Amino acid sequence: MSDNKIIGNNIQTYRKKLGFTQESFSEFLGINRAELSYYESGKRQAPISVISKAADIFGIDGFDLYQENSIENSVNLAFAFRAENFSANDLNEISSFKKIVKNYVKLKELNVNE
């Protein structure tokens, strides 16, 4: 499977698992819904900015989106929620929080390894 298809499939899987519509998720990413559809289908390569922002809201590392079956390999949905009625601003706030938690966990792992 191509990288575009793997990334697109993972973005779509995480998006659906968390209950985001294409409309709300594309608004959060700052792109239009058709563009998101192209990324999810693997027809276009998602830019790093989209991958990074998607990873932040999913609470994962951006590199996780490059792995086949990412959601099965890293069920990192400890802060999972259903987001059917959240605005783009709500998603930005949630993404910021998850980014802080993700960085905290990474720092804690570094401390343990020393």
Short mmCIF file of C-alpha atoms in Angstrom, two decimals:
data_model
loop_
_atom_site.label_atom_id
_atom_site.label_comp_id
_atom_site.label_asym_id
_atom_site.label_seq_id
_atom_site.Cartn_x
_atom_site.Cartn_y
_atom_site.Cartn_z
CA MET A 1 0.00 0.00 0.00
CA SER A 2 1.32 3.49 -0.84
CA ASP A 3 2.22 6.04 1.85
CA ASN A 4 -0.61 8.32 0.68
CA LYS A 5 -3.12 5.49 1.05
CA ILE A 6 -1.78 4.44 4.48
CA ILE A 7 -1.83 7.99 5.84
CA GLY A 8 -5.25 8.69 4.35
CA ASN A 9 -6.70 5.47 5.72
CA ASN A 10 -5.29 6.22 9.19
CA ILE A 11 -6.61 9.79 9.19
CA GLN A 12 -10.04 8.55 8.16
CA THR A 13 -10.03 5.76 10.75
CA TYR A 14 -9.02 8.05 13.63
CA ARG A 15 -11.47 10.74 12.47
CA LYS A 16 -14.37 8.30 12.41
CA LYS A 17 -13.33 6.62 15.67
CA LEU A 18 -13.50 10.01 17.40
CA GLY A 19 -16.79 10.93 15.74
CA PHE A 20 -15.58 13.86 13.61
CA THR A 21 -17.48 14.58 10.42
CA GLN A 22 -15.45 15.40 7.33
CA GLU A 23 -16.97 18.88 7.46
CA SER A 24 -15.93 19.70 11.04
CA PHE A 25 -12.56 18.01 10.72
CA SER A 26 -11.66 19.79 7.48
CA GLU A 27 -12.68 23.10 9.06
CA PHE A 28 -10.38 22.32 12.02
CA LEU A 29 -7.53 21.52 9.61
CA GLY A 30 -8.16 24.74 7.65
CA ILE A 31 -8.92 22.95 4.38
CA ASN A 32 -12.10 22.23 2.45
CA ARG A 33 -14.00 18.96 2.74
CA ALA A 34 -13.15 17.85 -0.81
CA GLU A 35 -9.44 18.22 -0.07
CA LEU A 36 -9.78 16.09 3.05
CA SER A 37 -11.60 13.47 0.98
CA TYR A 38 -8.68 13.35 -1.47
CA TYR A 39 -6.22 12.87 1.40
CA GLU A 40 -8.32 10.17 3.04
CA SER A 41 -8.68 8.26 -0.22
CA GLY A 42 -4.93 8.48 -0.85
CA LYS A 43 -5.45 10.33 -4.15
CA ARG A 44 -3.37 13.26 -2.91
CA GLN A 45 -0.44 13.52 -0.55
CA ALA A 46 -1.38 15.22 2.71
CA PRO A 47 1.04 18.04 3.58
CA ILE A 48 3.07 17.82 6.80
CA SER A 49 1.01 20.66 8.29
CA VAL A 50 -2.19 18.60 7.90
CA ILE A 51 -0.53 15.43 9.24
CA SER A 52 0.86 17.31 12.23
CA LYS A 53 -2.42 19.03 13.09
CA ALA A 54 -4.36 15.76 12.67
CA ALA A 55 -1.88 13.92 14.92
CA ASP A 56 -2.28 16.60 17.61
CA ILE A 57 -6.06 16.21 17.78
CA PHE A 58 -5.74 12.41 17.70
CA GLY A 59 -3.20 12.56 20.55
CA ILE A 60 -0.57 10.62 18.62
CA ASP A 61 2.81 11.26 17.04
CA GLY A 62 2.64 12.26 13.37
CA PHE A 63 4.80 9.27 12.46
CA ASP A 64 2.06 6.95 13.74
CA LEU A 65 -0.03 7.96 10.73
CA TYR A 66 2.61 6.42 8.42
CA GLN A 67 2.12 2.95 9.95
CA GLU A 68 -0.34 0.48 8.54
CA ASN A 69 -3.10 -0.23 11.07
CA SER A 70 -1.89 2.64 13.24
CA ILE A 71 -5.00 2.71 15.39
CA GLU A 72 -4.59 -0.98 16.20
CA ASN A 73 -0.89 -0.57 16.98
CA SER A 74 -1.26 2.47 19.20
CA VAL A 75 -4.67 2.64 20.76
CA ASN A 76 -3.76 5.95 22.29
CA LEU A 77 -7.31 7.07 22.81
CA ALA A 78 -7.04 7.56 26.56
CA PHE A 79 -8.58 10.99 26.09
CA ALA A 80 -11.07 9.79 23.52
CA PHE A 81 -14.39 11.54 23.20
CA ARG A 82 -17.20 11.75 20.72
CA ALA A 83 -17.02 15.04 18.86
CA GLU A 84 -20.19 15.25 16.84
CA ASN A 85 -21.09 18.82 17.82
CA PHE A 86 -17.76 20.51 18.48
CA SER A 87 -16.81 23.67 16.61
CA ALA A 88 -13.42 24.21 14.97
CA ASN A 89 -12.48 26.40 17.95
CA ASP A 90 -13.39 23.58 20.37
CA LEU A 91 -11.22 21.21 18.37
CA ASN A 92 -8.31 23.66 18.50
CA GLU A 93 -8.59 23.80 22.29
CA ILE A 94 -8.76 20.01 22.57
CA SER A 95 -5.80 19.67 20.21
CA SER A 96 -3.74 22.08 22.31
CA PHE A 97 -4.53 20.11 25.45
CA LYS A 98 -3.65 16.79 23.83
CA LYS A 99 -0.38 18.26 22.56
CA ILE A 100 0.55 19.23 26.14
CA VAL A 101 -0.31 15.75 27.41
CA LYS A 102 1.65 14.11 24.58
CA ASN A 103 4.72 16.24 25.35
CA TYR A 104 4.39 15.52 29.06
CA VAL A 105 4.31 11.78 28.42
CA LYS A 106 7.40 12.04 26.18
CA LEU A 107 9.30 14.02 28.84
CA LYS A 108 8.29 11.50 31.48
CA GLU A 109 9.59 8.67 29.28
CA LEU A 110 12.91 10.50 28.89
CA ASN A 111 13.18 10.86 32.66
CA VAL A 112 12.59 7.15 33.17
CA ASN A 113 15.27 6.27 30.62
CA GLU A 114 17.96 8.32 32.36
#
